[in-house]
Short mmCIF file of C-alpha atoms and ligand atoms in Angstrom, two decimals:
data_model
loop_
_atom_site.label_atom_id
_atom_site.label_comp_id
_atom_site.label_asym_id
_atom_site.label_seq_id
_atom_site.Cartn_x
_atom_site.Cartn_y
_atom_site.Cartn_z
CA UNK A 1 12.43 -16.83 -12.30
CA UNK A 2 8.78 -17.55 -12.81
CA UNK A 3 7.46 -14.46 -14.48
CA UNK A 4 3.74 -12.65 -14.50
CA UNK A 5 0.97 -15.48 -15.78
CA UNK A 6 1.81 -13.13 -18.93
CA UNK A 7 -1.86 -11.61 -19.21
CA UNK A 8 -2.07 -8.25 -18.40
CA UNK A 9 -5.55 -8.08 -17.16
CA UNK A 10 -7.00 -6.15 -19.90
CA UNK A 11 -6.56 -2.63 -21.34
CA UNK A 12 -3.76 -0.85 -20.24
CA UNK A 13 -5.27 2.90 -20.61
CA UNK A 14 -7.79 3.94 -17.29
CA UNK A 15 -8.87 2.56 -14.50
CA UNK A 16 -9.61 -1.38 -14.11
CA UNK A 17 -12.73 -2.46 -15.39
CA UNK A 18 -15.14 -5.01 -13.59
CA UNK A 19 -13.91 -8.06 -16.16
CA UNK A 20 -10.13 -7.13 -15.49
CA UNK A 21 -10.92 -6.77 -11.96
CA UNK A 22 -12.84 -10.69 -12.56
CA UNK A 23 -9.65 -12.05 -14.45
CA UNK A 24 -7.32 -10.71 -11.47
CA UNK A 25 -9.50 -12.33 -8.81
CA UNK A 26 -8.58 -15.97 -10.44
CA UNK A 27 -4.94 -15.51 -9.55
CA UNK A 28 -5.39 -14.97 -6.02
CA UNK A 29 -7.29 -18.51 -5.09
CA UNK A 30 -7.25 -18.00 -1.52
CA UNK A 31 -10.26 -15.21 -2.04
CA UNK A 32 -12.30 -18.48 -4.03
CA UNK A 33 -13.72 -19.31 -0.47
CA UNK A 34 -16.25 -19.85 2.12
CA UNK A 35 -16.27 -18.35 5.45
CA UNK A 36 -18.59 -19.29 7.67
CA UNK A 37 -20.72 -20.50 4.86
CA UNK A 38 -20.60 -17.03 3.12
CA UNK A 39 -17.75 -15.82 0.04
CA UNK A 40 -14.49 -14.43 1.93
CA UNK A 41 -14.86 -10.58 1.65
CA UNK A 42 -11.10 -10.24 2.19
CA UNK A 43 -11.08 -6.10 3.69
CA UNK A 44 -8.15 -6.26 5.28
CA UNK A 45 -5.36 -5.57 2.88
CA UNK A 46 -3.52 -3.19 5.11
CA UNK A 47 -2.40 -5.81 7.24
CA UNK A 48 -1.50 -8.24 4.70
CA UNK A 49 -2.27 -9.01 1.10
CA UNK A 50 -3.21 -12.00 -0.35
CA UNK A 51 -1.03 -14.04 -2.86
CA UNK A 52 -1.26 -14.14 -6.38
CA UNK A 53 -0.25 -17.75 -8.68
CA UNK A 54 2.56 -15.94 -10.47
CA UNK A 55 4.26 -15.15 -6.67
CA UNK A 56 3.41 -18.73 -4.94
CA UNK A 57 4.69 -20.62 -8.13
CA UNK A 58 8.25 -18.34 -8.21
CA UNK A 59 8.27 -19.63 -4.37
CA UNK A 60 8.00 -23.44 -5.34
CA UNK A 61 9.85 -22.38 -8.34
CA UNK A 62 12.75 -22.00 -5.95
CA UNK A 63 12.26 -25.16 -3.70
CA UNK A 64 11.05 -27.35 -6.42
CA UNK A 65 14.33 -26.64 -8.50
CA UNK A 66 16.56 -24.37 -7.21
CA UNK A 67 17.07 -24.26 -3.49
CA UNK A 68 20.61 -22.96 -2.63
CA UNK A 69 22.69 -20.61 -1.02
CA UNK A 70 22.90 -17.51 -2.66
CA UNK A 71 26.35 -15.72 -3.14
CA UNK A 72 28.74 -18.42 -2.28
CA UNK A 73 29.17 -21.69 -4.46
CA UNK A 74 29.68 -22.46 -8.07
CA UNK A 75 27.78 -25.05 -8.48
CA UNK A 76 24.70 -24.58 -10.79
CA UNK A 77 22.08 -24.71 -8.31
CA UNK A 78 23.82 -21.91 -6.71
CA UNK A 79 24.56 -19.91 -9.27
CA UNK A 80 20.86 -20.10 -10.11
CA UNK A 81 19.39 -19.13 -6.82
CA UNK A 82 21.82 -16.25 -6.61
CA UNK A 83 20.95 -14.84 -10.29
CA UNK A 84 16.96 -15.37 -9.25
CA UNK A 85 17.75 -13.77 -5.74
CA UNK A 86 19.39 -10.56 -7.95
CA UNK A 87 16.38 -10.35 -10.48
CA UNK A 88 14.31 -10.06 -7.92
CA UNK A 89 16.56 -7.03 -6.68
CA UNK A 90 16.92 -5.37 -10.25
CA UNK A 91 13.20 -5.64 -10.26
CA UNK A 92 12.67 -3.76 -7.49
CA UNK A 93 15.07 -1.08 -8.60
CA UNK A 94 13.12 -0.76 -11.59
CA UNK A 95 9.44 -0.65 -9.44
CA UNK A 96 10.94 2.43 -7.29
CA UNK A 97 13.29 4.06 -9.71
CA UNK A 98 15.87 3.56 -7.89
CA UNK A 99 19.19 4.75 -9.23
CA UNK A 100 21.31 1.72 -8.38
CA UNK A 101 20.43 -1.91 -7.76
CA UNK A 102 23.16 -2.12 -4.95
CA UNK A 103 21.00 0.56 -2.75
CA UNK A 104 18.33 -2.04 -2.44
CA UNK A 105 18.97 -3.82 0.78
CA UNK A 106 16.61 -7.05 1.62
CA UNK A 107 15.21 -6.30 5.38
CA UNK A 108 12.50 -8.34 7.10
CA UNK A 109 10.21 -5.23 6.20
CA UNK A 110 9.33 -2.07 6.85
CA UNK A 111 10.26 -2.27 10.79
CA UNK A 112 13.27 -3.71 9.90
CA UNK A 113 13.92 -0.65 7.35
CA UNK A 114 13.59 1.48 10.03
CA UNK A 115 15.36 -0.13 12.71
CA UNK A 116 18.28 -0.38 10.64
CA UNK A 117 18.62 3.32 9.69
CA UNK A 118 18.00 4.62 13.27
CA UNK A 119 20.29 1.86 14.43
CA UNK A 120 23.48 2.72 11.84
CA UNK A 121 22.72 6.04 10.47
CA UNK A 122 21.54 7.60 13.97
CA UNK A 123 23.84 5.89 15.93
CA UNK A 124 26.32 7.30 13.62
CA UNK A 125 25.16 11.00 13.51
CA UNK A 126 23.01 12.12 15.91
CA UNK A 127 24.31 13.08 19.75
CA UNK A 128 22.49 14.67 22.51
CA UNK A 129 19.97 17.29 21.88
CA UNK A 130 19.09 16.49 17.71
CA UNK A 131 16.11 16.15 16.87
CA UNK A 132 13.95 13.56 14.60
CA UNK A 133 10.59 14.69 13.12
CA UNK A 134 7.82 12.40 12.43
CA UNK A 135 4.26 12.71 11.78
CA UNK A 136 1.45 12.42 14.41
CA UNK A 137 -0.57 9.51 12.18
CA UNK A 138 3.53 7.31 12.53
CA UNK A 139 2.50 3.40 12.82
CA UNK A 140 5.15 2.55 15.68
CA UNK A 141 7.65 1.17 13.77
CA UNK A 142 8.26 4.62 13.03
CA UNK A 143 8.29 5.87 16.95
CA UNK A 144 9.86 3.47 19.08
CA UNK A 145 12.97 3.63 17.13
CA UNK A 146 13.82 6.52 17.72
CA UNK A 147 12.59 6.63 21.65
CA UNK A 148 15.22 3.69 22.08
CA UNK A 149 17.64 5.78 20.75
CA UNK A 150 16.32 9.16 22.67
CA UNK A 151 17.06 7.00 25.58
CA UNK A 152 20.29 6.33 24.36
CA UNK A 153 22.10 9.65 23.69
CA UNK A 154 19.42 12.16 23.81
CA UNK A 155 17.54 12.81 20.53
CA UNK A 156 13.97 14.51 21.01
CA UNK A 157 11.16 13.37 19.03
CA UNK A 158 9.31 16.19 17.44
CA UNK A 159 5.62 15.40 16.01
CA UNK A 160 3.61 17.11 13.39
CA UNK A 161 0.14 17.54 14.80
CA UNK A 162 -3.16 16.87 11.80
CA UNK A 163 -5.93 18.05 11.39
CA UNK A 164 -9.99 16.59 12.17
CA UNK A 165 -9.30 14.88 8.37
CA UNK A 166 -6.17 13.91 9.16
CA UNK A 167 -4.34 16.41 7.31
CA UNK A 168 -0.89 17.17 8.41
CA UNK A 169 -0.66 21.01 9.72
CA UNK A 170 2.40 22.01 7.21
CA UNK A 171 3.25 25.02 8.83
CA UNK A 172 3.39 23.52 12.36
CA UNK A 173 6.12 20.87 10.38
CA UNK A 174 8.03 24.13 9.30
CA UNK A 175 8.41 25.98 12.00
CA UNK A 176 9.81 22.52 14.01
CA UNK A 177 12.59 22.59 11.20
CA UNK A 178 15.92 23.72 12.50
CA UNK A 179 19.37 23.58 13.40
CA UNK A 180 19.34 20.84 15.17
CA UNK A 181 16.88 18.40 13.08
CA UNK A 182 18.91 15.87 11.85
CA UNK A 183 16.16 13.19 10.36
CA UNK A 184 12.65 13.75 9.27
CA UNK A 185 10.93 10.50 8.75
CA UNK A 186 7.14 10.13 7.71
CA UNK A 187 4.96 7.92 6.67
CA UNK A 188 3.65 7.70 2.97
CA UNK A 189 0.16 6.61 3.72
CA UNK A 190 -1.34 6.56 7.23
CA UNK A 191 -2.73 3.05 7.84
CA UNK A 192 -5.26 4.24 10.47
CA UNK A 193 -6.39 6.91 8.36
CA UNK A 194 -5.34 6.45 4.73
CA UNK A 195 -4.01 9.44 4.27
CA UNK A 196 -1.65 10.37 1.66
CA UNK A 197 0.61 12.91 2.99
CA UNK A 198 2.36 15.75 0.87
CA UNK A 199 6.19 14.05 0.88
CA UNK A 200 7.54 15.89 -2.02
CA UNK A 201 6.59 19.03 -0.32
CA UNK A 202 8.09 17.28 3.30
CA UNK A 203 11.06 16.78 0.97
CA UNK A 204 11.77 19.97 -0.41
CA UNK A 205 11.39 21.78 2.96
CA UNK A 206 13.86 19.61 4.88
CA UNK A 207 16.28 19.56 1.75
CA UNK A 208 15.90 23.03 1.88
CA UNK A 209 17.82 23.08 5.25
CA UNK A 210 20.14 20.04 4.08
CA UNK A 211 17.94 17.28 6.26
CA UNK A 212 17.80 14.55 4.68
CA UNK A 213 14.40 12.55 4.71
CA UNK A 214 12.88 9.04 5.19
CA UNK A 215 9.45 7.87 3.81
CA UNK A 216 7.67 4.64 5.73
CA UNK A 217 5.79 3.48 1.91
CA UNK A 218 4.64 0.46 3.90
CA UNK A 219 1.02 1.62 2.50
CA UNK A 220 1.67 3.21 -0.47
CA UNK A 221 3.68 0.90 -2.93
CA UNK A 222 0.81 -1.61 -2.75
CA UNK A 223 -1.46 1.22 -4.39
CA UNK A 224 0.07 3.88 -5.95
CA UNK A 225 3.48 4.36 -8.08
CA UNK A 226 6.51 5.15 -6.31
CA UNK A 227 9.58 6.96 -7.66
CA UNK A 228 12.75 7.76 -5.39
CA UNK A 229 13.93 10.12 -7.61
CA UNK A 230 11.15 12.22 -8.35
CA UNK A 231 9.83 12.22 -4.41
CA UNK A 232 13.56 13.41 -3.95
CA UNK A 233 13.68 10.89 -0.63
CA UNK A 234 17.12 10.15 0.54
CA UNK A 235 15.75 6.65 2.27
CA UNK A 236 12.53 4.41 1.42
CA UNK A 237 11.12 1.16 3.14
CA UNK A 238 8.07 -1.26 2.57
CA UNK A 239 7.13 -4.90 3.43
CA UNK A 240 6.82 -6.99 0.90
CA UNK A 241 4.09 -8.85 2.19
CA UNK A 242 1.78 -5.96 1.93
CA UNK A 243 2.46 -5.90 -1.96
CA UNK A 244 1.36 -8.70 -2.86
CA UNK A 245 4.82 -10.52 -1.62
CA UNK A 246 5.53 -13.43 0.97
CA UNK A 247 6.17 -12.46 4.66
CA UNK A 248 9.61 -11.93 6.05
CA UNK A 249 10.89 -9.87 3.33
CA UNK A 250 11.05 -6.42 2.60
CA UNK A 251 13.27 -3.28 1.65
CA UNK A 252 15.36 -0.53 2.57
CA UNK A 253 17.04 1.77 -0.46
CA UNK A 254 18.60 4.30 1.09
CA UNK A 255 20.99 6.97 -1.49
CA UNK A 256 24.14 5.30 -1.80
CA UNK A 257 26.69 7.96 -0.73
CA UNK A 258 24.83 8.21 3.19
CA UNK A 259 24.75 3.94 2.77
CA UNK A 260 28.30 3.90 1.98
CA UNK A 261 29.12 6.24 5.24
CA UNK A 262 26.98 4.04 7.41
CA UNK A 263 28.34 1.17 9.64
CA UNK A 264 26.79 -2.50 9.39
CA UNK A 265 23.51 -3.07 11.26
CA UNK A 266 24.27 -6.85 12.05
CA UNK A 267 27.52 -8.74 11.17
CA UNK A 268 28.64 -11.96 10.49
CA UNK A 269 28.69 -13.64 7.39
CA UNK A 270 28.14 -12.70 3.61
CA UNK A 271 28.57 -8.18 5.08
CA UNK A 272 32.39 -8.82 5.12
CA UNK A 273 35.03 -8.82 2.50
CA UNK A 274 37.75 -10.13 4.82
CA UNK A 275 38.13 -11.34 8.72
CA UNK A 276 41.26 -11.27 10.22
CA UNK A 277 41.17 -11.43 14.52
CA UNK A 278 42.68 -8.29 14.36
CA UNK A 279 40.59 -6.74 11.46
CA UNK A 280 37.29 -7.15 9.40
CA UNK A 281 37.09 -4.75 6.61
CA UNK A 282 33.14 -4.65 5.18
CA UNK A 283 31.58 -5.70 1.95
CA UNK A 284 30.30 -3.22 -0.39
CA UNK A 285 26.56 -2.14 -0.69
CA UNK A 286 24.07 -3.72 -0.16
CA UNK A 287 25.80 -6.60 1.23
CA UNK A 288 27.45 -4.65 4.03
CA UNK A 289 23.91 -4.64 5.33
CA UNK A 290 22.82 -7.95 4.52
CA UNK A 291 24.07 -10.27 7.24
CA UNK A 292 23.63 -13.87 7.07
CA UNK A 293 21.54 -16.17 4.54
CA UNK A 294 18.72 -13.64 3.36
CA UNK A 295 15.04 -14.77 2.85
CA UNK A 296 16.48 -16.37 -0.65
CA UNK A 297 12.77 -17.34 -1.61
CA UNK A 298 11.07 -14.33 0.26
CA UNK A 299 13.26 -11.59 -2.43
CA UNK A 300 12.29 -14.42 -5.34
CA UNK A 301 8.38 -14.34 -4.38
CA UNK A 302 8.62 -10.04 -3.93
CA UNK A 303 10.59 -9.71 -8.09
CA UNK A 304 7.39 -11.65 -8.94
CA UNK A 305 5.01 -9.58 -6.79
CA UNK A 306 6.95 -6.38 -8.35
CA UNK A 307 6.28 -8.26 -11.75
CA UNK A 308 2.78 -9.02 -11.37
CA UNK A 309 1.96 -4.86 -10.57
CA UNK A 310 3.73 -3.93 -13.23
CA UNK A 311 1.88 -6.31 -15.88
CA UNK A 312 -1.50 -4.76 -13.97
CA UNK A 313 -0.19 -0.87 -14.08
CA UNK A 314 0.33 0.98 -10.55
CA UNK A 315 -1.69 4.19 -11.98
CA UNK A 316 -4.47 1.59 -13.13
CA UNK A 317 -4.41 0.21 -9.68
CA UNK A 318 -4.12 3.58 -8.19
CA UNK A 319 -7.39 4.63 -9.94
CA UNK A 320 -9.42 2.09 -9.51
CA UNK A 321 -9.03 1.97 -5.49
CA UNK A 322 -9.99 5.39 -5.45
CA UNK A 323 -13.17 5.14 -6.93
CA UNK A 324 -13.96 1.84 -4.54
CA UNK A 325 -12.97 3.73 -1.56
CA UNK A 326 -15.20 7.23 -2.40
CA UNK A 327 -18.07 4.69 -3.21
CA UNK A 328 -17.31 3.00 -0.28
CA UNK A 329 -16.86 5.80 2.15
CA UNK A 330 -20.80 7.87 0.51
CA UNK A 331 -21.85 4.47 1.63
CA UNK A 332 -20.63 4.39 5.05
CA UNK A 333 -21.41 7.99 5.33
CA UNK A 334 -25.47 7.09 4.53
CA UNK A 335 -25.08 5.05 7.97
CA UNK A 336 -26.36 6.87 10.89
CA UNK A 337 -23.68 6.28 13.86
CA UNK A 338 -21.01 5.17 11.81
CA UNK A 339 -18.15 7.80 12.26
CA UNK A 340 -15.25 7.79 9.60
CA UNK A 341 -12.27 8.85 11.03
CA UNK A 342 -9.61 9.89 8.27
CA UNK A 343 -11.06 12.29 5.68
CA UNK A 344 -8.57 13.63 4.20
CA UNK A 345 -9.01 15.01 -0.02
CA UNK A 346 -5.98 12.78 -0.42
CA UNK A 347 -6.14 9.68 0.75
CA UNK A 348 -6.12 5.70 0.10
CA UNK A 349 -8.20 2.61 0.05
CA UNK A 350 -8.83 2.72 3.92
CA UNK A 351 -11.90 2.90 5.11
CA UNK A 352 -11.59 3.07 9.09
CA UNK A 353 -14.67 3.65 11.42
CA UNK A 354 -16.00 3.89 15.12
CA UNK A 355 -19.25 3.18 16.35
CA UNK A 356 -20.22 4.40 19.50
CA UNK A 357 -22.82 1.94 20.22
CA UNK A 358 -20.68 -1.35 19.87
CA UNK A 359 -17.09 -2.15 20.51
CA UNK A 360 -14.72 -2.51 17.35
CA UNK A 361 -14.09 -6.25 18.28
CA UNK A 362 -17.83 -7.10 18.33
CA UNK A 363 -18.24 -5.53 15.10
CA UNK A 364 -15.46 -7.17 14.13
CA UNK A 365 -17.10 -10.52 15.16
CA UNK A 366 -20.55 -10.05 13.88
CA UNK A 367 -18.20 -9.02 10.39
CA UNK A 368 -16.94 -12.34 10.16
CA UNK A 369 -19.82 -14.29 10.67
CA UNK A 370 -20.46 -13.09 7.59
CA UNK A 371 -17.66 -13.55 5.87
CA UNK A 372 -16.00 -10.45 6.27
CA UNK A 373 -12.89 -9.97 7.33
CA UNK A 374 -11.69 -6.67 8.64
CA UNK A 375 -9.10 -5.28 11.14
CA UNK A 376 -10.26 -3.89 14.83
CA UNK A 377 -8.04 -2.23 17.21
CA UNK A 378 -5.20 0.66 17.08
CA UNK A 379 -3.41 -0.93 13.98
CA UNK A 380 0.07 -0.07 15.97
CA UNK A 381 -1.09 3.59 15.62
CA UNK A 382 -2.26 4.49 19.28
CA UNK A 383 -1.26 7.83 19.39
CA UNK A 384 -3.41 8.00 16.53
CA UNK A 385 -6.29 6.74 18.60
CA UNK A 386 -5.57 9.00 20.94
CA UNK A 387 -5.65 12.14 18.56
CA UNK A 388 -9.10 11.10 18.00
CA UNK A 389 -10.42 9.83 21.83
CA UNK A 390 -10.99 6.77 20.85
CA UNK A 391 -10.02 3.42 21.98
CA UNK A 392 -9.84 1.63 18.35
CA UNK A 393 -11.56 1.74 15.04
CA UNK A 394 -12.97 -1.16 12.78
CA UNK A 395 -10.81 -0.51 9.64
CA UNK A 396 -11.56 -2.07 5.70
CA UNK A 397 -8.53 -1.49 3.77
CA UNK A 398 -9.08 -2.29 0.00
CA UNK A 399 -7.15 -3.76 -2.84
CA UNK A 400 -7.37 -3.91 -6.67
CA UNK A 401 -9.24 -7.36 -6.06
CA UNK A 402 -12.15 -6.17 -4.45
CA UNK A 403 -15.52 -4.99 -5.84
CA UNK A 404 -18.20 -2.65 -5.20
CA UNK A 405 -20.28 -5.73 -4.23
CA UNK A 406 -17.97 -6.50 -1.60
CA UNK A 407 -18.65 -3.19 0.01
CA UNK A 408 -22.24 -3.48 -0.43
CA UNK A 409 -21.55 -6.93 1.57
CA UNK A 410 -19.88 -4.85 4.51
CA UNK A 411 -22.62 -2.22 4.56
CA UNK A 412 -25.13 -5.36 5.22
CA UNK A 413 -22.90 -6.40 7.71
CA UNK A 414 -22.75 -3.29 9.52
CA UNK A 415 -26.05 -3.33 9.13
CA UNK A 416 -26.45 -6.92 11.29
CA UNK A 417 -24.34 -4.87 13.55
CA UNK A 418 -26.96 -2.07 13.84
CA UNK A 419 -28.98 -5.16 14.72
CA UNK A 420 -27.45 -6.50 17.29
CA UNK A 421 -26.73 -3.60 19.57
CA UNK A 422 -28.72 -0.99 17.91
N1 PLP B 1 4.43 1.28 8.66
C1 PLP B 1 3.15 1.25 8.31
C2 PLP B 1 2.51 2.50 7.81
C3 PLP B 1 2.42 0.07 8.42
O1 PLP B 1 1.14 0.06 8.08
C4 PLP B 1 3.06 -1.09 8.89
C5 PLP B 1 2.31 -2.35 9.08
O2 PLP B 1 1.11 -2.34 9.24
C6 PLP B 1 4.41 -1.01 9.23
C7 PLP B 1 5.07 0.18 9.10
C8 PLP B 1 5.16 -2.21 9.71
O3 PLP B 1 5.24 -3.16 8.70
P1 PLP B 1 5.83 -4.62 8.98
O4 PLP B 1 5.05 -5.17 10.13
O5 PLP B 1 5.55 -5.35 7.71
O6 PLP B 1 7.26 -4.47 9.28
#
């Protein structure tokens, strides 16, 4: 398996500096670019990241030399692709903490992570009149879920209201705790508003009552270290391609004892360990839950994407996006009619505004004229949008890659926008 490029992008004590942040921006050659006749100013991280070398060459890595089946022959190809496919999954083990490689299941991503648990584990355990508890700033992957299975046999979905900063209201999310909770599921960081909410805290008070708790870290493994153990979750799921990983691939861990007591999401090949026509007794972890031929180059791509974060340092990362987003959010702030919705103290690289005198798509538009490339719309959070009154937001979600000049390059956008329509 094709490794990091081996250079570790300078010192690895504090945040990134502006030459690391330089060297780091040469492995990612999609951002070496014109758009529209200006340099790509690639703000839109949230939605996807771009690729670094190390990643795209473990990809042709695999189809240059390898391509095979995982799991099933001996031949040498095989065997290959299979002990690749597995690196990839001990790499991610190490990246989370994770106790045990065989609680990392491959998934499509993050939807797929939670479809899968309130498909098998609710299915499973919940009847008529439990209750799930999510989050009022939930990305939908984490709602409709569990409405299809409210429709189903009866759960109610209970949500924690937030604040004007988008700060969950922690006593509201204890007093919903009770008898008959039998899932709280939240998201890590919001990616409307960038929050970072308290889930150690979410942890201990549903362990408390023995609930056990699932964390949506869609937006927070790209930018900030994440450790199973120590946020005492009892399930965890991300996308890989929002780390730096190809598309279609993505994670669930889940603790092993509630994987082991949960029935297969899909069936067929590779998730049995025999088939009669009278019985089919299951694989073990994780293959139970891995139907089919995985994403073989997808899991080989995300070990080098895990690879490539470690080499750079998640706290490293995890600093240095802070100080872009504060200097980008004073900025924004200096703008009169630019609202920032999601100010919470703890929060990520988002930087998501309204402007009441233009529509987020035009913005949007005049944006990328110049270059710029942000998200507009609800970003699958409408009740979010709601919260707020507002039909969408223009959002700038940052990475390690980008600079302080590329903020100064959206401010002189916005201003084009101010412009425009005043
Ligand atoms: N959860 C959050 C917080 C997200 O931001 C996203 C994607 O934007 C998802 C879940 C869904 O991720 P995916 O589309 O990769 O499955």
């Amino acid at each position: 398996m094709t490794a990091t490029n081996g250079d570790p992008h300078g010192s690895s004590y504090g945040a990134l500096t502006a030459d690391d942040v330089a060297r780091i921006r040469m492995d990612f050659p999609v951002l070496d670019q014109l758009i529209n006749g200006k340099p790509l100013v690639y703000l839109d991280n949230a939605a996807t990241t771009q690729k670094p070398r190390p990643v795209i060459d473990a990809i042709s890595n695999y189809y240059l030399h390898n391509n095979a089946n995982v799991h099933r022959g001996v031949h040498t190809l095989s065997q290959r692709a299979t002990d690749d496919y597995e690196v990839g999954r001990e790499a991610i083990r190490r990246f989370i903490n994770a106790p045990d490689s065989s609680e990392i299941i491959y998934v499509r991503g993050t939807t797929e992570g939670l479809n899968l648990v309130a498909s098998s584990y609710g299915r499973k355990f919940f009847k008529a009149g439990d209750e799930v508890i999510i989050t009022g700033m939930e990305h939908h992957s984490n709602i409709v879920p569990w409405q299809i299975l409210g429709k189903e046999i009866g759960i109610r979905l209970r949500v924690i209201p937030f604040t004007d900063q988008g700060e969950l209201l922690m006593d509201e999310y204890e007093s919903m705790l009770n008898e008959r909770t039998r899932l709280v599921s939240v998201v890590h960081q919001s990616n409307a508003l960038g929050t970072i909410n308290p889930v150690s805290s979410i942890v201990e008070m549903a362990h408390a009552r023995g609930i056990p708790v699932m964390i949506d870290a869609a937006q927070s493994i790209p930018h900030m270290p994440v450790d199973v153990q120590a946020m005492g979750a009892d399930f965890l799921t991300f996308s890989g391609h929002k780390m730096y990983g190809p598309t279609g691939i993505g994670v669930l861990w889940g603790r092993a004892d509630l994987l082991n007591e949960m029935p297969p999401y899909q069936s067929g090949g590779e998730m049995i360990r025999s088939v009669t026509y009278e019985e089919t007794i299951y694989n073990v972890i994780p293959h139970k839950f891995e139907a089919g031929t995985p994403d073989i180059a997808g899991a080989i791509g995300l070990g080098a994407a895990v690879e490539y974060l470690e080499a750079i340092g998640m706290d490293r990362i995890a600093a240095y996006e802070q100080a872009l987003m504060r200097y980008g959010a004073e900025r924004l702030a200096e703008i009169e009619g630019v609202r920032l919705i999601g100010t919470a103290e703890n929060r990520g690289g988002v930087l998501s505004f309204y402007m009441e005198s233009a529509h987020a798509h035009d913005i949007g538009t005049i944006l990328d004229a110049e270059g710029i490339a942000v998200r507009t719309g609800h970003h699958c959070a409408q009740p979010v949008m709601a919260r707020y009154e507002i039909p969408a937001t223009v959002r700038a979600s940052l990475s390690f890659y980008n600079t302080t000049e590329e903020i100064d390059a959206l401010i002189k956008g916005i201003d084009r926008v101010i412009e425009v329509f005043g």
